[in-house]
Every structure is written in C-alpha cells, then in structure tokens.
Amino acid sequence: MKIDAYSHILPAPYFERMRELAVDPGALKRWLELPALHDVDARLRMMDEFGDGYQQILTLSSPPIELLAGPAESAALARLANESMLELCEKHPDRFPAFVASLPMNNPDAALAELAYAIDDLGARGVQVFTNVSGRPLDDPAFQGVFDEMARRDLPIWMHPARGAAFADYATEDASKYEIWWAFGWPYETSAAMARLVFSGLFERHPDIKIITHHMGAMIPYLEGRIGLGWSDQLGSRTAGEDYRNLLPRRPLDYFRRFYADTALSGSAIGTRCGLDFFGADHVLFGTDCPFDPEGGPMYIRETIRVIDDLDVTDAVREQIYHGNLRRLMNART
Amino acid sequence: MKIDAYSHILPAPYFERMRELAVDPGALKRWLELPALHDVDARLRMMDEFGDGYQQILTLSSPPIELLAGPAESAALARLANESMLELCEKHPDRFPAFVASLPMNNPDAALAELAYAIDDLGARGVQVFTNVSGRPLDDPAFQGVFDEMARRDLPIWMHPARGAAFADYATEDASKYEIWWAFGWPYETSAAMARLVFSGLFERHPDIKIITHHMGAMIPYLEGRIGLGWSDQLGSRTAGEDYRNLLPRRPLDYFRRFYADTALSGSAIGTRCGLDFFGADHVLFGTDCPFDPEGGPMYIRETIRVIDDLDVTDAVREQIYHGNLRRLMNART
C-alpha cells in the first residue's frame, strides 16, 4: 500500500471555472500540457502503472484560490473545488480515498466556515494553505483561527509554496528570468513561512499541530546547521533596534523538526536521505508532486518510489513513509 | 594540514575606514561583538586551539565594497583591503598562507585593474565576488571581464552571498523580520546567482572555470531533483512569451555540479554528506565561516572539523577536502 500524500489535481468543473478567470499565461500553458492534471480519465490511466496499491489523497493544484477570486467570490470557488474533489473520491474510492479542503483564505471568516463544512459535511481529512495569502504571511493574526481550528480538530494542514506578492517579491523581471522564481523562489517562500510560524510561537500554542510541508521541508533540512548554530543560537545578533533574544522558550531549530514533510524531491536520493535524517521516520510522508513531471504524471511517482525503496531503512519505516504516518495524521479508522 | 578556504576577516586599517563609512547598524553591532573578525591578535589566539596544522586563506568579510563606496571611491577601498590582507599574510605566513583579492565591482574597469594588480603584484591567489553587485546579477555583461580573466589565469573566484537590492529585494520589513533575509535570503541569492551563471552559458565559455560557492552550494545539492527533472528537463514549460528550451547544449543540472563548494554548513553532518554526494570529493573544500559563530571564532572550526573527521570517506578524500583540492585550485607550488 502506497498513499501519495501530495499530488495535484484540478477537477474538471473547477478547471473550467478557472479558465474563465484571469490567470497567468505561463501557468495556463503548463496546465493544458498536462491532461492528468484536469482529466480524471487520463489521471486514472496514468495511475494504473503503479498497481492497485497506489492511491492519492486529492489536493487542489496551484494557484491559491485568492489569486483567482476576490474576498466576495473566493468562498464559492473553494466550495466548487471541494465538492468536485469529493465527487472524484466518491466515484473512485480505490484510487482517491480522501481529499484535502481548499479554503478562501482572503476571507478569514469564510475560510473558517468552509473548513467546518468541508470536514464535517464533505468529509475532508485536512486543509491546504499556501505559504502566503496574497503576500500576507501565515502568522498574520487574521489566519490564526485556521491554525487553531485545525489543531483543535487534530487534522493536518498541507502547506504548498506560493510566489509572494509583498512578503517576498519575485515578480520582478529578474527573478522571472530562467524560472528562478519557481526553482528557488518557492523553496524560499516555504522556508520563510515555516520560520514565521515557528518564531510567532505556533508550536508553543499548539505543540502537536500537524503541518505537512511540500518538497521535504524546502531548504530546512540542508540548512540544519545554519538554522541551529547560525540562527537559533545567535538570533538578534544581526539586528539593531529590535530584541529577538528569548523569543521562544526552546531552541528555534527544535521547532522546525516538528513539521511533517513529504518526499516530493523529484527523485533525489541524497535529498530524501537528508530530509529523513532531519525530520525523522515518523514525520516523513510519501508524496510525489504528480503530475508535474516531464512525462506529465507517472515519472515523479516512479522515481520517488525508487528512492524510497532504495533507502537504507527497515521495512517498518518504509511502511510508515508509504502510508502509516499519513493514516495516523488523518486519524484514519482503517 | 587543514587549510580553511572560507573564513572572514576585516583587517584593522580597513575596519577603521569602514566604520567611517555609512554601514547598516545591525552589521556594525555584530562586528563589534567579534574581536576575532578585526583584531588579528584575538584571531591568532583563537586559532591556537587547532594547532600548527590549521591555516586560513584570508577573504574579506561582508558587506561588498560597493555597498560602502561609490564607483569613484571603491577602487581605493579595495586596494586598502588587499594591501591590509597581504600585510597579515606577510606577518603571519604560518597562519595565513595566502589571501583572496577584493574588487571594486561597481567600477568594472577598476575591478579588472585591481584584479591584475592584486594577483600580479600583491600575490593574491584568487578574487572574491558577491552574488550580486548592488542588485545587478553576475551575468550582467559588465562583469563578464572578471570571469573571463579569472578563467584565463586559471585561479578561483570565491562567491559570497549578498542581500539583493533590485535582483531580489529582501529589504522589506517582512523579510527583515526574525532575520529571515540572512537565514534564507542569502542561500536564495547564492542559488539564484549560480543559476544565472549556468543559464547565461558561463561553463560553455569557460568549462574549467573555478568558482567556490560559500555554504556548500546553498540550496543546490538538496534540490538536485528539482533542478534536474523539475527544471532542467522542463525549462520553459512554466513561461509564456519566451523560449528557454535548448538554451544550453547540456542538461542544466550538469553545470551546477561544476561549481566548487565549501563545508561551511555550521556543523551539519547531514548537509555535508548531501553536498559532498552532489559535488563530489574533488569539488569540496574545508571552509568554516569563522568567526561568525556563537563563540566568536572557534566553534564553527571545531564543529566543521568534527563533521569532516566523521565522514565515511577514505583518508585520501579527507585530505583532498582539508587541503588538497584548495591547493590544486590555487595552483599552489608546494
């Protein structure tokens, strides 16, 4: 059994609606080249390669809903996404055992309402947030309710990178050049979002909150030393006019290990080993980033399985990564 | 024998001049707390812990000279830095066997003149550049002469991160918060600079150019998969209106492996292993980031030595990392 904790989908009714809304032409070009992203028949055919034991938890693809609809319209768009994902789960339960709700984050009250409806009425097993909300960082008090509520419900938050608008602006010609915004801007955004959550005290308020970071925690595992001796143990030494010392009762690096991380590193064995060593076997989940690979779907799945199968770990740990950890996080009954 | 390829110094005459110039108060606060950075007697006492076999190649500390002096004054400031470093090498040859020249990069003609003078007359064994020049990326044609000349001379370029001004602006209040600009902005800048050099064809023009990236190649090793299957093999798929396919004759990921990288990961064994696996044993150099650690000098040296001593490699590889690779890059006679 292998449950893919982080793949991306645009259910057909939602995709049709998206195309009517203003979207980045580069993104639109990409989606159209990937049938497995928005055509469920293509998706299912692609999944056959991996046998009956391969399943996907559905999470909605980029961009964040708030980049497609203003605060008055985003709730309806999130509802359409969630109902469309549920429909896919109901039609194909052997492939899609559960979905993760999208939220209208640019309307915090509506986001809380959709969170409750999607989980209580539609059966979502978590929610997805992006690393900033139209440039506002996730530790903005406006979004605290979502984190509080997910901690209270003991269900995971999937965190996907998003290009920042004001938070860290890569929308300059220079960062767009060669798609650097995608290659490095997204890992930057994820790392910065993790830091904002840590330093704002999220894990003090909610020690057991479940946050699944995409792409194996972005920069964090590789920068273990920089975050530890470089930052945690010298916080504030580079800043005049503000005192960051004693911001948190524990060493900041320790909180970074509390995140969960998926294996979506595009088939890198050395990265996966590093991430697993950082987060530990009970915090790493099989996730692939399907279908955004050169073959439009199966390649990241195949390469990620190869990497996990080759890891020098016990079978019990491999089972944890492939499905045990995710089922535990989602409080799955079976 | 252990030669530290990347530590930082501000020789006293240069430091005095710096303090007269406008500098960031956060940086000034930090320098004053680190005697081993600007007081050579403190530096030498600190180095004693590591015995006679420990040496440092001198490279000037941040900030880039162009952030301290305009194009008319930067050449004199670089000259002061280079003459001051040479003086330290001449006084303490057993500790400082060589130095790396600083250049007035905001004045490209003066930079080329100082490069020639520092190497030919002062005996510098390489030059240092920062990852952007007041926000201009390193692949700007204005800087091509420096790369061409260092390739022609077959001597290394040390590359240090710098906060971008226009290239990628972290100077917002948000990115300054919690010192995120330092923790993640610098690795972002280094990674972006490496990408600009790769995609602009530097390694096609100069296949054997020697560029030493600080902090073990920033994000690159951990993102091996993202750069490979995610970016190299799908370049342009996320961009409308510009064609990035066939930009380079080889797979872009392959060029990233041509950089050299130091071990300055603040004592992270998992990161060092990952970086070594990415770059290979002949491209990794012992470097510590001394004296920017919690003890103000010895801690990064001690921790980095511990990590390298614990690496599961042959003694021959360990010797390469500790001094062999650097001596080869500098074309050292002995």
XYZ file of C-alpha atoms in Angstrom, chain A residues 9-329:
321
model
C -5.415 17.944 -9.310
C -7.797 20.384 -10.972
C -11.178 18.633 -11.099
C -12.906 19.325 -14.414
C -15.709 21.620 -13.152
C -13.195 23.660 -11.199
C -10.742 23.750 -14.101
C -13.441 25.077 -16.425
C -14.235 27.848 -13.971
C -10.537 28.673 -13.515
C -10.021 29.137 -17.211
C -12.716 31.820 -17.213
C -10.833 33.748 -14.556
C -7.712 35.751 -15.155
C -4.683 33.504 -14.806
C -1.020 33.746 -15.571
C -0.446 32.697 -19.216
C 2.633 30.677 -18.255
C 0.595 28.627 -15.800
C -2.257 28.120 -18.262
C 0.143 26.855 -20.905
C 1.508 24.345 -18.439
C -1.889 23.032 -17.280
C -3.035 22.435 -20.831
C 0.047 20.308 -21.480
C -0.852 18.040 -18.553
C -4.089 16.092 -19.147
C -3.581 14.068 -15.960
C -3.997 17.327 -14.050
C -7.571 18.079 -15.111
C -8.849 14.993 -16.980
C -9.651 12.275 -14.477
C -9.678 9.517 -17.108
C -6.140 10.425 -18.100
C -5.241 10.520 -14.419
C -6.648 7.064 -13.746
C -4.944 5.531 -16.793
C -1.665 7.023 -15.669
C -2.087 5.577 -12.166
C -2.573 2.041 -13.485
C 1.186 1.661 -13.927
C 1.553 1.502 -10.151
C -0.990 -1.222 -9.444
C -3.934 -1.409 -7.082
C -1.879 -0.496 -4.035
C -1.228 3.071 -5.198
C -3.671 5.761 -4.054
C -3.704 9.546 -3.963
C -5.074 11.955 -1.413
C -6.504 14.753 -3.559
C -5.195 18.272 -3.041
C -6.038 21.140 -5.347
C -3.306 22.424 -7.633
C -1.843 25.940 -7.599
C -2.588 28.810 -7.813
C -4.111 29.720 -4.441
C -7.820 30.467 -4.719
C -7.292 34.058 -3.590
C -5.262 34.733 -6.725
C -8.318 33.784 -8.813
C -11.138 35.407 -6.863
C -11.592 38.350 -4.503
C -12.896 38.013 -0.938
C -16.513 38.105 -2.094
C -16.144 35.298 -4.649
C -13.452 33.059 -3.217
C -15.774 31.086 -0.922
C -17.868 29.891 -3.851
C -14.747 28.893 -5.740
C -13.407 26.927 -2.762
C -16.783 25.214 -2.405
C -16.706 24.221 -6.068
C -13.193 22.797 -5.634
C -14.139 20.844 -2.524
C -17.362 19.423 -3.908
C -15.579 18.472 -7.133
C -12.837 16.676 -5.210
C -15.397 14.859 -3.082
C -17.162 13.718 -6.248
C -13.921 12.196 -7.523
C -13.369 10.430 -4.199
C -16.887 9.017 -4.250
C -16.564 7.807 -7.832
C -13.087 6.325 -7.442
C -12.641 5.416 -3.770
C -9.957 2.827 -4.538
C -7.766 5.496 -6.142
C -8.745 8.582 -4.175
C -9.525 7.579 -0.592
C -9.792 11.148 0.697
C -9.375 14.801 -0.205
C -7.954 17.900 1.426
C -10.117 21.016 1.501
C -9.202 24.299 -0.145
C -10.063 27.477 1.724
C -10.894 31.057 0.716
C -8.013 32.455 2.770
C -8.551 36.040 1.618
C -11.787 35.965 3.606
C -10.871 34.541 7.023
C -14.447 34.168 8.278
C -15.438 32.351 5.109
C -12.294 30.231 5.411
C -13.349 29.061 8.875
C -16.869 28.357 7.666
C -15.598 26.361 4.678
C -13.157 24.480 6.899
C -16.020 23.312 9.128
C -18.326 22.474 6.233
C -15.669 20.638 4.232
C -14.574 18.495 7.167
C -17.951 17.945 8.871
C -20.193 17.650 5.842
C -17.939 16.705 2.953
C -15.554 14.531 4.916
C -12.290 16.312 4.038
C -9.347 14.946 6.050
C -7.406 18.173 6.275
C -6.988 21.568 4.655
C -4.440 23.068 2.314
C -2.896 26.501 2.774
C -0.307 28.289 0.681
C 2.819 29.837 2.137
C 1.400 33.337 1.946
C -2.013 34.832 1.284
C -1.640 37.396 -1.476
C 1.650 38.347 0.123
C 0.472 38.315 3.746
C 2.476 35.902 5.889
C 0.729 32.994 7.570
C 1.444 34.285 11.057
C -0.791 37.274 10.378
C -3.427 37.250 13.167
C -6.143 37.069 10.502
C -5.203 33.457 9.797
C -4.710 32.264 13.352
C -8.229 30.872 13.518
C -7.488 28.342 10.795
C -4.434 27.036 12.636
C -6.255 26.994 15.986
C -9.181 25.119 14.499
C -7.044 22.510 12.740
C -5.112 21.933 15.963
C -8.377 21.532 17.852
C -9.639 19.040 15.275
C -6.278 17.221 15.275
C -6.172 17.082 11.464
C -3.308 18.097 9.182
C -2.642 21.266 7.246
C -0.956 20.740 3.888
C 1.321 23.687 3.068
C 2.138 24.455 -0.562
C 4.541 27.153 -1.801
C 3.225 30.281 -3.489
C 5.053 33.174 -5.039
C 4.848 36.076 -2.634
C 3.379 39.413 -3.597
C 4.521 41.741 -0.832
C 6.001 39.214 1.571
C 8.922 38.485 -0.746
C 8.501 39.760 -4.242
C 9.866 37.605 -7.011
C 7.586 39.180 -9.581
C 10.422 41.227 -10.999
C 11.748 40.577 -14.452
C 14.988 39.342 -12.960
C 13.510 36.619 -10.761
C 11.246 35.527 -13.597
C 14.282 35.006 -15.771
C 15.014 31.329 -16.342
C 12.088 30.464 -13.995
C 14.247 31.103 -10.946
C 11.084 32.150 -9.088
C 9.862 28.569 -9.398
C 13.132 26.728 -8.767
C 14.318 28.732 -5.764
C 11.567 31.251 -5.006
C 9.159 28.543 -3.939
C 11.592 26.840 -1.562
C 12.426 30.288 -0.193
C 8.752 31.009 0.405
C 8.190 27.671 2.119
C 11.221 28.122 4.349
C 10.221 31.686 5.232
C 6.650 30.606 6.009
C 7.931 27.829 8.282
C 10.117 30.378 10.056
C 7.236 32.812 10.557
C 5.143 30.036 12.090
C 7.991 28.953 14.354
C 9.005 32.407 15.577
C 5.435 33.578 16.081
C 5.102 30.763 18.616
C 2.721 28.434 16.771
C 4.239 25.304 18.291
C 4.042 26.771 21.759
C 0.321 27.398 21.327
C -0.210 24.036 19.590
C 2.640 21.608 20.353
C 1.060 18.790 18.343
C -0.239 20.710 15.336
C 0.220 18.741 12.108
C 1.672 20.752 9.247
C 2.822 18.903 6.139
C 5.400 20.910 4.186
C 5.737 20.189 0.496
C 9.097 19.199 -1.027
C 10.610 17.757 2.150
C 10.684 20.984 4.119
C 12.193 23.138 1.340
C 15.601 24.452 2.490
C 15.270 23.489 6.141
C 16.988 20.068 6.389
C 20.021 21.104 4.340
C 20.356 24.269 6.432
C 20.123 22.397 9.741
C 23.432 23.888 10.887
C 22.677 27.399 9.653
C 19.318 27.319 11.465
C 20.933 25.873 14.586
C 24.306 27.392 15.450
C 23.948 30.174 12.877
C 20.468 31.447 13.638
C 18.859 29.823 16.675
C 21.913 30.415 18.836
C 22.633 33.932 17.537
C 19.148 35.264 16.888
C 19.136 39.038 17.109
C 22.894 39.437 16.776
C 22.420 40.815 13.243
C 19.604 43.174 14.129
C 19.724 46.627 15.656
C 16.686 48.217 17.249
C 14.780 45.037 17.955
C 15.411 42.292 20.504
C 14.844 38.795 19.209
C 16.606 37.018 22.038
C 14.410 34.847 24.256
C 11.583 34.995 21.756
C 10.803 31.334 22.383
C 11.339 29.027 25.372
C 13.048 26.336 23.276
C 15.844 26.435 20.755
C 14.226 27.569 17.483
C 15.771 24.706 15.470
C 13.837 22.210 17.594
C 10.514 23.598 16.404
C 11.488 23.183 12.746
C 11.691 19.433 13.357
C 8.023 19.406 14.369
C 6.847 19.932 10.818
C 5.963 16.960 8.663
C 7.423 16.725 5.173
C 6.672 14.837 2.010
C 9.186 13.074 -0.217
C 8.425 15.224 -3.288
C 12.059 15.911 -4.185
C 11.717 14.835 -7.828
C 13.598 11.604 -7.277
C 16.677 12.804 -5.411
C 18.062 10.084 -3.164
C 20.588 12.365 -1.471
C 17.940 14.959 -0.640
C 15.498 12.367 0.633
C 18.145 10.871 2.898
C 18.994 14.326 4.272
C 15.339 15.201 4.849
C 14.586 11.901 6.515
C 17.577 12.338 8.817
C 16.326 15.796 9.732
C 12.631 15.169 10.326
C 12.786 11.543 11.453
C 10.902 8.481 10.218
C 7.601 9.388 11.847
C 7.461 12.811 10.178
C 8.074 11.878 6.541
C 5.271 11.027 4.114
C 5.352 9.568 0.629
C 4.399 12.413 -1.739
C 5.280 12.862 -5.391
C 4.167 16.234 -6.843
C 2.361 14.242 -9.582
C 1.619 15.171 -12.391
C 4.207 17.972 -12.789
C 6.998 15.833 -14.217
C 8.457 15.545 -17.720
C 6.100 12.663 -18.559
C 3.064 14.504 -17.227
C 2.296 12.210 -14.333
C 3.975 8.853 -13.786
C 7.626 9.852 -13.686
C 7.730 11.514 -10.258
C 5.715 8.629 -8.821
C 8.113 6.079 -10.309
C 11.238 7.979 -9.296
C 10.018 8.673 -5.783
C 9.136 5.016 -5.238
C 12.588 4.064 -6.485
C 14.208 6.392 -3.962
C 12.097 5.182 -1.035
C 12.586 1.529 -1.968
C 16.353 2.119 -2.028
C 16.510 3.881 1.352
C 18.565 2.034 3.928
C 15.710 1.729 6.434
C 13.714 -1.131 7.932
C 10.554 -2.358 6.246
C 8.589 -0.940 9.156
C 9.970 2.534 8.482
C 9.260 2.198 4.777
C 5.641 1.317 5.586
C 5.410 4.352 7.824
C 6.589 6.565 4.984
C 4.383 4.940 2.356
C 1.149 5.109 4.347
C 1.422 4.647 8.115
C 2.329 8.216 9.010
C -0.304 9.731 6.749
C -3.040 7.464 8.069
C -2.014 8.352 11.614
C -2.093 12.083 10.816
